[in-house]
Short mmCIF file of C-alpha atoms and ligand atoms in Angstrom, two decimals:
data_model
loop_
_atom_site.label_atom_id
_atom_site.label_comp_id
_atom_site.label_asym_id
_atom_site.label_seq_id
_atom_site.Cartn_x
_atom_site.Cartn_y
_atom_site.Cartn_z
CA UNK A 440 -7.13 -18.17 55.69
CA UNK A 441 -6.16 -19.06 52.10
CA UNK A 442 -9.61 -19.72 51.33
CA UNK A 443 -10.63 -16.05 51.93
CA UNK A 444 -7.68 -14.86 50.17
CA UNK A 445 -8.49 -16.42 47.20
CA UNK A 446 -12.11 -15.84 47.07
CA UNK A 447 -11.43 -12.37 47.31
CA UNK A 448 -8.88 -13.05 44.55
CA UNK A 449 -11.47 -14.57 42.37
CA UNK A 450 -14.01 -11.52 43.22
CA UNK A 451 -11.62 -9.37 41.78
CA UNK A 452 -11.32 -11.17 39.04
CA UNK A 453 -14.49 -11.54 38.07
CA UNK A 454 -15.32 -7.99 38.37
CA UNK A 455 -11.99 -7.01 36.05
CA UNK A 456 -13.55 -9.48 33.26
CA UNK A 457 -17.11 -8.17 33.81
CA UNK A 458 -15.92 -4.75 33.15
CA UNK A 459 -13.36 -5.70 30.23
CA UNK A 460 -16.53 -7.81 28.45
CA UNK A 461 -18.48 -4.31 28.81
CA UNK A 462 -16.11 -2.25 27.30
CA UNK A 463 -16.12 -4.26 24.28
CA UNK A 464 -19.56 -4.20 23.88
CA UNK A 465 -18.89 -0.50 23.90
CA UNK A 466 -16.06 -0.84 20.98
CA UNK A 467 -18.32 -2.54 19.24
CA UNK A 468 -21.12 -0.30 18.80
CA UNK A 469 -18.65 2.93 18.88
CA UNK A 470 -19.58 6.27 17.08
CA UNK A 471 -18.36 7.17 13.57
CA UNK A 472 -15.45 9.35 13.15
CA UNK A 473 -15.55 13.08 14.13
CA UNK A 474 -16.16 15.39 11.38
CA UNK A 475 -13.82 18.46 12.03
CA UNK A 476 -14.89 20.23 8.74
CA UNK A 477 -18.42 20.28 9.72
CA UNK A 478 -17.66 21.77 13.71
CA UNK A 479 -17.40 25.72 14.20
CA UNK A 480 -16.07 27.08 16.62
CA UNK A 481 -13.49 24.09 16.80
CA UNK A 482 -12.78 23.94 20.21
CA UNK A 483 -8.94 23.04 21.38
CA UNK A 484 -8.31 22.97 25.37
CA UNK A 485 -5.20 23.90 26.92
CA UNK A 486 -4.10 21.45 29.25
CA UNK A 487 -0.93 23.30 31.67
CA UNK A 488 0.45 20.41 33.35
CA UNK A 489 2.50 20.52 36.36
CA UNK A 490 6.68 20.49 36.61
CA UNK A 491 7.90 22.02 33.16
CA UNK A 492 4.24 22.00 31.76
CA UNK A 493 3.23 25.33 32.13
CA UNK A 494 6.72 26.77 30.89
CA UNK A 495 6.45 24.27 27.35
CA UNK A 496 2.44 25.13 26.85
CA UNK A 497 3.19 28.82 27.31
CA UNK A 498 5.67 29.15 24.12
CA UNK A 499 3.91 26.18 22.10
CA UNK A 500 0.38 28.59 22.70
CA UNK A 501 2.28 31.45 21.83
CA UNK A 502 3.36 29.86 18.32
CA UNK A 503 -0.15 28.91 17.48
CA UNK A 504 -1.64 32.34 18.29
CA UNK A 505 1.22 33.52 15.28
CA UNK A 506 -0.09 30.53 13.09
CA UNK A 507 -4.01 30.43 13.68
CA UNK A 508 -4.52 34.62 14.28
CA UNK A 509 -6.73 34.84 11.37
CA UNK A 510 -8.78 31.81 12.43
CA UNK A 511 -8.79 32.70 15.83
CA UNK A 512 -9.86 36.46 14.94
CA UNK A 513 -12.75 34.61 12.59
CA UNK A 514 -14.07 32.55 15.95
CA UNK A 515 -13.30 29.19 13.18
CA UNK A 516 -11.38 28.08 16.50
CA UNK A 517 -11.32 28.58 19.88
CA UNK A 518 -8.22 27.71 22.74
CA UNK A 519 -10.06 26.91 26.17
CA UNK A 520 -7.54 26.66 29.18
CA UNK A 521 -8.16 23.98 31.60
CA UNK A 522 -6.56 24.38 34.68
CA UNK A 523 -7.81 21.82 37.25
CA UNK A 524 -5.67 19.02 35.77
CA UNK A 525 -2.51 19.73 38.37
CA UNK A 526 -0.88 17.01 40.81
CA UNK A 527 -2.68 19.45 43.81
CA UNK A 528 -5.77 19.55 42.90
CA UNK A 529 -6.15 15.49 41.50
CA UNK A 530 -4.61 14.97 44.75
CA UNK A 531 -6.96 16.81 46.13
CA UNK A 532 -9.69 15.23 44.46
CA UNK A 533 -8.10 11.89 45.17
CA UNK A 534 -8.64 11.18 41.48
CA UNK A 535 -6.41 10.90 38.09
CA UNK A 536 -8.83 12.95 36.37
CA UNK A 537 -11.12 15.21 39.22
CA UNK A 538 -14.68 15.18 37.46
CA UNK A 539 -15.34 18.43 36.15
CA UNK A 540 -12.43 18.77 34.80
CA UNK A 541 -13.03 15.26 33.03
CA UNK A 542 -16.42 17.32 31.87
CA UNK A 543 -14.33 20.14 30.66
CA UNK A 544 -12.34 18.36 28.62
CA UNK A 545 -15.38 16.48 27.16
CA UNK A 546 -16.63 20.29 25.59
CA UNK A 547 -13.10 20.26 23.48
CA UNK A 548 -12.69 18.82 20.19
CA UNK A 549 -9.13 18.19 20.48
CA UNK A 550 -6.52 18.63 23.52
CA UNK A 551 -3.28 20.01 23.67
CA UNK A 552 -1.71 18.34 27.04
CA UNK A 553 1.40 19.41 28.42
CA UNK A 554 2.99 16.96 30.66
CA UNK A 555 1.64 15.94 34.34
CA UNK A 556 2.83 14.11 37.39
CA UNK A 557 2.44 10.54 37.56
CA UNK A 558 2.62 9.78 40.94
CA UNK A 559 4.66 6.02 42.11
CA UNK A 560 4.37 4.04 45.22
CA UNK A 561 6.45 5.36 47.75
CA UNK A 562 6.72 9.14 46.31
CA UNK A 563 5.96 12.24 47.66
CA UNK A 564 1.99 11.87 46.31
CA UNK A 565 -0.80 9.77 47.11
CA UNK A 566 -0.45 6.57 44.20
CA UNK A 567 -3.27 8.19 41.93
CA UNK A 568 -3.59 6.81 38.06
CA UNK A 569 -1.76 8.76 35.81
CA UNK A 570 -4.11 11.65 34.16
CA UNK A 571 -2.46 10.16 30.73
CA UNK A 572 -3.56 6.45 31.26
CA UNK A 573 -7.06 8.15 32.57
CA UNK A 574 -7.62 10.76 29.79
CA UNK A 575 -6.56 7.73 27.18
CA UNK A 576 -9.45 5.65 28.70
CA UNK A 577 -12.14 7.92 29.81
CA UNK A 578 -12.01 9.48 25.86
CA UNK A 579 -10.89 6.38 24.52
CA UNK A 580 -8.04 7.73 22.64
CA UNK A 581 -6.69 3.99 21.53
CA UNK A 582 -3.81 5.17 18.70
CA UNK A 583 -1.10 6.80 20.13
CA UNK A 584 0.54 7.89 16.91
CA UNK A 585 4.65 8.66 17.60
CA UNK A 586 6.31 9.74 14.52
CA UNK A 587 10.35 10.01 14.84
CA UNK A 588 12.29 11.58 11.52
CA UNK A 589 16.11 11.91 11.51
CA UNK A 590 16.49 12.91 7.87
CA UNK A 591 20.36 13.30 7.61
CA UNK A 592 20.64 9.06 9.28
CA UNK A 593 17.48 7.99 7.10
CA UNK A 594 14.78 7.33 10.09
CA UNK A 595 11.55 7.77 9.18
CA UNK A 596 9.81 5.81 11.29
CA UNK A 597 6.11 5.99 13.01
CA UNK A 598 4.87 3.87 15.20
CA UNK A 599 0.93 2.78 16.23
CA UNK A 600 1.14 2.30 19.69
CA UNK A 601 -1.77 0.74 21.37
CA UNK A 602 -3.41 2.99 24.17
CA UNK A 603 -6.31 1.64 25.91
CA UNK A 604 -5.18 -1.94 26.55
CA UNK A 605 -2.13 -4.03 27.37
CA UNK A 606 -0.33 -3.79 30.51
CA UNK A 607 -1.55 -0.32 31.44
CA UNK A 608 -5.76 -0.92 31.37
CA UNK A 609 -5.44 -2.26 34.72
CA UNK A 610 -2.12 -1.08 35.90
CA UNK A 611 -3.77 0.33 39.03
CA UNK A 612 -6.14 -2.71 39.48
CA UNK A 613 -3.69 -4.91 40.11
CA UNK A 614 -3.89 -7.34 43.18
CA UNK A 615 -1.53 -8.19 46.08
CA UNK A 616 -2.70 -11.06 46.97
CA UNK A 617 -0.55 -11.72 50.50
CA UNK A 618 2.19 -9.56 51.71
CA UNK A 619 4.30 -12.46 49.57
CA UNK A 620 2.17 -12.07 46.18
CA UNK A 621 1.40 -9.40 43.88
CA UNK A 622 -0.63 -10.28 40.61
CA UNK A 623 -1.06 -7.74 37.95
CA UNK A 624 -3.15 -8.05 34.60
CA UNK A 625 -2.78 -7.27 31.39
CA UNK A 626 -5.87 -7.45 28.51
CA UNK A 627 -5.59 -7.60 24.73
CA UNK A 628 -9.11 -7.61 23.46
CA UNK A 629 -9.60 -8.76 19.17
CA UNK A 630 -11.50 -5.59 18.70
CA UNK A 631 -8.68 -3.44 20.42
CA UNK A 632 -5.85 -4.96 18.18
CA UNK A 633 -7.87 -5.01 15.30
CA UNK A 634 -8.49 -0.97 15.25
CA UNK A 635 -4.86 -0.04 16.11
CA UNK A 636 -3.33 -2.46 13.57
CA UNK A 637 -6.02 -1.93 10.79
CA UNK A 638 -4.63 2.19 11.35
CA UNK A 639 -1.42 1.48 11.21
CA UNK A 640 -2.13 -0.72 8.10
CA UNK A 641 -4.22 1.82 6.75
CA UNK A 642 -1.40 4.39 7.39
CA UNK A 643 1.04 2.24 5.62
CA UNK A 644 -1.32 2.09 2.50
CA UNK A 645 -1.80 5.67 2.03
CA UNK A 646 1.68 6.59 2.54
CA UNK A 647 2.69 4.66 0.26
CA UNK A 648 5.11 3.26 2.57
CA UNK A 649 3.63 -0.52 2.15
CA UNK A 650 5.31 -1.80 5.35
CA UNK A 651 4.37 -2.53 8.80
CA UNK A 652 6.33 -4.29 11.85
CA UNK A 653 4.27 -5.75 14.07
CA UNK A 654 6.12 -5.89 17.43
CA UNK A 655 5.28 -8.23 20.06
CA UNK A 656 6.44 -11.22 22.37
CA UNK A 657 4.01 -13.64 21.38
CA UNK A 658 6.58 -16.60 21.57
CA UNK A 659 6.24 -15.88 25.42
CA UNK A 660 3.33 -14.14 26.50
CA UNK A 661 1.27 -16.36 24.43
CA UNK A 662 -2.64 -15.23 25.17
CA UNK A 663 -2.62 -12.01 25.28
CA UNK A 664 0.06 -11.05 22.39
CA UNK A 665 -0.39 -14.43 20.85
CA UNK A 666 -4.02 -12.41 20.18
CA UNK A 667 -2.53 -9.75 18.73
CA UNK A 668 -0.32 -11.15 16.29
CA UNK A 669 -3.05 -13.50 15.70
CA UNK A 670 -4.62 -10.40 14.91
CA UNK A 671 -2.47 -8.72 12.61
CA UNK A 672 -2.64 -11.94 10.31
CA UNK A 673 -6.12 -11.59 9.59
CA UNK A 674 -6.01 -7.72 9.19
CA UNK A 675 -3.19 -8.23 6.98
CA UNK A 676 -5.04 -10.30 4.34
CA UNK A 677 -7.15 -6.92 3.86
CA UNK A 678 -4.14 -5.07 2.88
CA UNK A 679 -2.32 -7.50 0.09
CA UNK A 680 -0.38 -4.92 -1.02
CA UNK A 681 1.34 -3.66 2.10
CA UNK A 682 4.27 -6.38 3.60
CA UNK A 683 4.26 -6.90 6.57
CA UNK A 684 6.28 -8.95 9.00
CA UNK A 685 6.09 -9.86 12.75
CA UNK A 686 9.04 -9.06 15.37
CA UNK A 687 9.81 -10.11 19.04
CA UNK A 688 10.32 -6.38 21.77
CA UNK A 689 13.73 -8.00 22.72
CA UNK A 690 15.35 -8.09 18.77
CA UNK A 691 12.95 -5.18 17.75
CA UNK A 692 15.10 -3.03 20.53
CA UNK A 693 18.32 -4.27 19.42
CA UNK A 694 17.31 -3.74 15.54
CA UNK A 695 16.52 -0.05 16.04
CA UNK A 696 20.28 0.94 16.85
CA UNK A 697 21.83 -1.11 14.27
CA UNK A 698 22.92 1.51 12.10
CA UNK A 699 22.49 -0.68 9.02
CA UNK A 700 19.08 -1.99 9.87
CA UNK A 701 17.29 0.22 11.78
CA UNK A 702 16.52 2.54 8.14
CA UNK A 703 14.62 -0.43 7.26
CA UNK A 704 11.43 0.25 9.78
CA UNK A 705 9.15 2.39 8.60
CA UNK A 706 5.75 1.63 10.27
CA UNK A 707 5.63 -0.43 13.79
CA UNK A 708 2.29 -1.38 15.56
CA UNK A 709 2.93 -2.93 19.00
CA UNK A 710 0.47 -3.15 22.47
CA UNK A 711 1.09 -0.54 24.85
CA UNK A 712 3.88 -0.90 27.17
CA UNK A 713 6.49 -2.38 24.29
CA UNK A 714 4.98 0.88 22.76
CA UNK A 715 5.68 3.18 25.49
CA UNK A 716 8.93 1.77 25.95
CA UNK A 717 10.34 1.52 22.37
CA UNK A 718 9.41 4.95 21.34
CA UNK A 719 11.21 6.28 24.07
CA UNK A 720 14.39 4.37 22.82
CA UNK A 721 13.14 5.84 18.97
CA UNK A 722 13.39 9.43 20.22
CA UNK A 723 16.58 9.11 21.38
CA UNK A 724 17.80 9.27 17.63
CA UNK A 725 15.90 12.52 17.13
CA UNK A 726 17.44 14.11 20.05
CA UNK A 727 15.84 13.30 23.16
CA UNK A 728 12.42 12.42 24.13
CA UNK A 729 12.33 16.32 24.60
CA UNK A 730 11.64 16.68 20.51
CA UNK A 731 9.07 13.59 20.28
CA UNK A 732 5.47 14.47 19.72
CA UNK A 733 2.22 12.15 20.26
CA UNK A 734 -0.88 11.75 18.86
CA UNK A 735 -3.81 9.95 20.96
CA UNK A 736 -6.16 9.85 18.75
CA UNK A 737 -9.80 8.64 19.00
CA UNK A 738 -13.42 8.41 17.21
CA UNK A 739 -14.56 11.44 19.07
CA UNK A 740 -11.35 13.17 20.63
CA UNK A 741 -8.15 13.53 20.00
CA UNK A 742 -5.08 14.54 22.64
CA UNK A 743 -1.97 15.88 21.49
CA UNK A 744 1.10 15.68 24.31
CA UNK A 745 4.88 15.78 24.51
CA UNK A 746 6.05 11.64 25.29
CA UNK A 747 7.99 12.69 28.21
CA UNK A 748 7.25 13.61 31.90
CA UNK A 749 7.02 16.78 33.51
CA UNK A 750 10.62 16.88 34.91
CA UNK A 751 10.26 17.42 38.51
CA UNK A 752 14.31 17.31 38.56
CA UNK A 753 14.67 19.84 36.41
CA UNK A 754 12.42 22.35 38.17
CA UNK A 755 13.80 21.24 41.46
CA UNK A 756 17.55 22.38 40.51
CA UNK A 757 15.96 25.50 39.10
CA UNK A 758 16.36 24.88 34.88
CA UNK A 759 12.67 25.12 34.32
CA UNK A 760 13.19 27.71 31.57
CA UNK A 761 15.52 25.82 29.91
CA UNK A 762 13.18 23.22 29.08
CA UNK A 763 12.54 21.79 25.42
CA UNK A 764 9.32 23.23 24.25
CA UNK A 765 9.57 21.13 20.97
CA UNK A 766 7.87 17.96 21.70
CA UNK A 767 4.84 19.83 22.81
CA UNK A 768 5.51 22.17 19.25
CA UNK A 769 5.70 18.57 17.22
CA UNK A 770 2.39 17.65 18.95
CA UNK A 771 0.68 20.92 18.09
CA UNK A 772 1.69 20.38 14.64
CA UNK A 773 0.02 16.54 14.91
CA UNK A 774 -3.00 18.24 15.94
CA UNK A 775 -3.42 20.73 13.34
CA UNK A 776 -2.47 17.97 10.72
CA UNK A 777 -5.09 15.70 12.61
CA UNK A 778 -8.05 18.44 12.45
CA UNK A 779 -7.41 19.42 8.52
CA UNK A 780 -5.23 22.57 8.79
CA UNK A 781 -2.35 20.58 6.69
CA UNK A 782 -0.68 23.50 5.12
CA UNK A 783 -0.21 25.44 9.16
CA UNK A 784 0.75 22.16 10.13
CA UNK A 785 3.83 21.31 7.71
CA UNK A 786 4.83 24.58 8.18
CA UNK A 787 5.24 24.42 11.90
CA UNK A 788 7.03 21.05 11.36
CA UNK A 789 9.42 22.89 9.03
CA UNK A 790 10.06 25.63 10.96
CA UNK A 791 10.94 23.51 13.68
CA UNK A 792 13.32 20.92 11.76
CA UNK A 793 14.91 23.62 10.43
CA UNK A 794 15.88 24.95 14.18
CA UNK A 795 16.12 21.89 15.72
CA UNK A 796 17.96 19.78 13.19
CA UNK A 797 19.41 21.65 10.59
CA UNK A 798 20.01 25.68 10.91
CA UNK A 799 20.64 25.02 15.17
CA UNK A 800 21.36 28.81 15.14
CA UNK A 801 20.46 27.82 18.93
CA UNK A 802 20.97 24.69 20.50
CA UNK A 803 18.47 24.00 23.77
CA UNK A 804 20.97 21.87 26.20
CA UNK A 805 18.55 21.71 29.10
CA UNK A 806 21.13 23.74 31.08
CA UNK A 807 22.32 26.92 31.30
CA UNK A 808 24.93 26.54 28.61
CA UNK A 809 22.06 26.23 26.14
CA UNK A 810 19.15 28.28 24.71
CA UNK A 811 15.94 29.11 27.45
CA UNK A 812 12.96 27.55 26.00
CA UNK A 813 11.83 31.57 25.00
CA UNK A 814 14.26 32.06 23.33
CA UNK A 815 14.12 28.62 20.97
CA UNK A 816 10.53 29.44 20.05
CA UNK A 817 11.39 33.24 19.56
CA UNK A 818 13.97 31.26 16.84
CA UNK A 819 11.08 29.04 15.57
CA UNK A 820 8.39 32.05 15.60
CA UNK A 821 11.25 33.98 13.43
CA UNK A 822 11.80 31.15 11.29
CA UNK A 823 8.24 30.63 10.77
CA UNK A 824 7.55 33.93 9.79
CA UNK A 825 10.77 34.04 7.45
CA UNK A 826 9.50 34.76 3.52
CA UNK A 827 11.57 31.87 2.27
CA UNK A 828 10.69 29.30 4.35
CA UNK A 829 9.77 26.65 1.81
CA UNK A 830 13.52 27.26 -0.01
CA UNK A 831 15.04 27.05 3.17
CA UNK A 832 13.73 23.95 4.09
CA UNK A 833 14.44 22.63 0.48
CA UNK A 834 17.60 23.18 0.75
CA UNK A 835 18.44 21.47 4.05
CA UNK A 836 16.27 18.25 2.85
CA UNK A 837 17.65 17.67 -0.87
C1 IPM B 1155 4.16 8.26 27.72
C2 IPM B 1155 4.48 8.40 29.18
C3 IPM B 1155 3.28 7.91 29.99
C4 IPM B 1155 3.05 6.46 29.64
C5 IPM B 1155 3.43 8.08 31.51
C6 IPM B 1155 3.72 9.51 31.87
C7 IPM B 1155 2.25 7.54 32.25
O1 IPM B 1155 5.63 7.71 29.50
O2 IPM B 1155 3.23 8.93 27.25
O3 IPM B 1155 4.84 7.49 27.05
O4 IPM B 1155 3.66 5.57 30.25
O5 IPM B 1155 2.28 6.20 28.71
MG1 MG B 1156 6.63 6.79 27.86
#
């Protein structure tokens, strides 16, 4: 009996490090950056979502319609809705990503995703992949770029968290063994590290900001992080004039609400799930996970989401419409930043600091003793709009 179990242990892992030695091969010999300059019409694709998705997509779109009429009106850009990527029909498809839609979203340029279900064991859906953790791999988005600013406290932080690796690759490829023994697996590859910490390197350059964290628990999980601090070493050297200094997840955690510490982070590269988690924590400062954008960016495609779920509780007790809109706002202004439009993009970001953190003429509470969702971007599109924007702003941030 144990025999069998472990051959077919050993089956499964040799087909997991078949595939991983593949998809190397494949980052090696990846395309060149996409040109957006060169591409009319640029193509962006509406992703709905499921739970509070639709409500959050439907006053981001609106914004951007205000912000990119002309270009819109000039066919320099086109939205394309995709609809098929809804918890009914992937679970009708039995699939985290249903194929055509996967082919859909392979005509876009760049993605705009509102949030989906991602179904658990034991829930009310079938245990599909998450579409995020699919769309990530399938387009090979491996920076997921999470910016958090609290001016007024000093936080300006971003973080570089890796995307197509760590403890999520083969989060649904795990093995139970026996009834007694489940084995999961996580992969850090050299040439995965070595693009998401050369970016966030790169980043830290350009900025000016000449810092970088790199956030592991390599004194522990010794391969696989061990690799990626290993990593960030020898990307380092390439970057003398950028320090840079390596942190544990447990201290890094604590750090970040230590009032007299925490201003001291600027830009933090860490493999996925420390990513996932820590960012979540990093939002908190800004408000809520509900005002935290995210880049996924990648050679060919980029995706552009809110960093929080679709909040099946808050649909359920019937507060849908007084869901946050402004993570998914924050991640349209990544994407327009991301694709060139720099000055539409700031001033999106503005308009939305300004309401969210400064002017709070409205305050969105999630309930019904705060703003509906409508009504906070009616405040933004206003705002936007305003002649004096710019003097506004400068006069909140000096
Ligand atoms: C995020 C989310 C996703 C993740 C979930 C929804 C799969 O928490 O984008 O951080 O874990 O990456
Ligand atoms: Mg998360």
């Amino acid at each position: 009996m144990n025999n069998q179990v472990i051959e077919k242990a050993k089956q499964h892992f040799a087909t997991i490090v078949s595939e991983q030695l593949e998809r190397i091969e494949k980052m090696k010999t990846a395309k060149e950056w996409i040109d957006y300059s060169k591409i009319k019409p640029l193509i962006i694709g509406f992703c709905w979502g499921d739970g509070i998705g639709p409500i959050i997509s439907q006053e981001t779109q609106r914004l951007l319609e205000e912000l990119l009429s002309e270009e819109l009106r000039e066919g320099k850009l086109k939205f394309k809705p995709i609809d098929g990527l809804t918890i009914e029909n992937r679970v009708k498809h039995m699939k985290a990503i249903p194929d055509d839609v996967l082919e859909e979203l392979k005509t876009c340029h760049v993605i705009l995703k509102a949030p989906t279900t991602t179904p658990e064991k034991g829930g009310p859906y079938p245990n599909i992949e998450s579409a995020n953790v699919a769309m990530r791999r399938e387009l090979d988005l491996f920076a997921n770029v999470r910016p958090v600013k609290v001016p007024k406290q000093g936080i300006n932080w971003i973080f570089f968290r890796e995307n197509t690796e760590g403890a999520y690759i083969l989060g649904s490829k795990g093995i139970q063994v026996t009834d007694d023994l489940a084995v999961d697996f996580k992969v850090i590859t050299k040439q995965g590290a070595e693009r998401i910490i050369r970016m966030a390197f790169d980043y830290a350059q350009k900025s000016g900001l000449n810092d970088v964290t790199v956030v592991t628990k390599a004194n522990v999980v010794k391969t696989t992080d061990g690799l990626f601090l290993e990593t960030a070493e020898r990307v380092s050297r390439d970057y003398p004039g950028v320090k840079w200094e390596g942190w544990y997840i447990d201290i890094m955690t604590a750090k970040l609400v230590d009032p007299k510490r925490r201003t001291q982070f600027k830009v933090m590269v860490l493999p996925n799930l420390y990513g996932d988690i820590l960012t979540d924590e990093a939002a908190e400062f800004q408000g809520g996970v509900g005002t935290a954008g995210s880049a996924n960016i990648g050679k060919q495609y980029a995706m552009f989401e809110a960093i929080h779920g679709s909040a099946p509780r808050m649909i359920k007790e019937g507060r849908g419409q007084y869901a946050d809109p402004s993570s998914l706002i924050r991640a349209a202004a990544m994407m327009l930043d991301h694709i060139g439009m720099k000055e539409k993009a700031a001033k999106l970001e503005k308009s939305l600091e300004i309401c969210q953190q400064f002017e709070r003429k409205l305050t969105i509470t999630g309930r019904d003793n705060g703003a509906t969702g409508r009504e906070f971007c009616d405040y933004i599109l206003e705002t936007l709009k305003s002649h004096n924007l710019e003097q506004k702003y400068k006069k909140f941030t000096s």
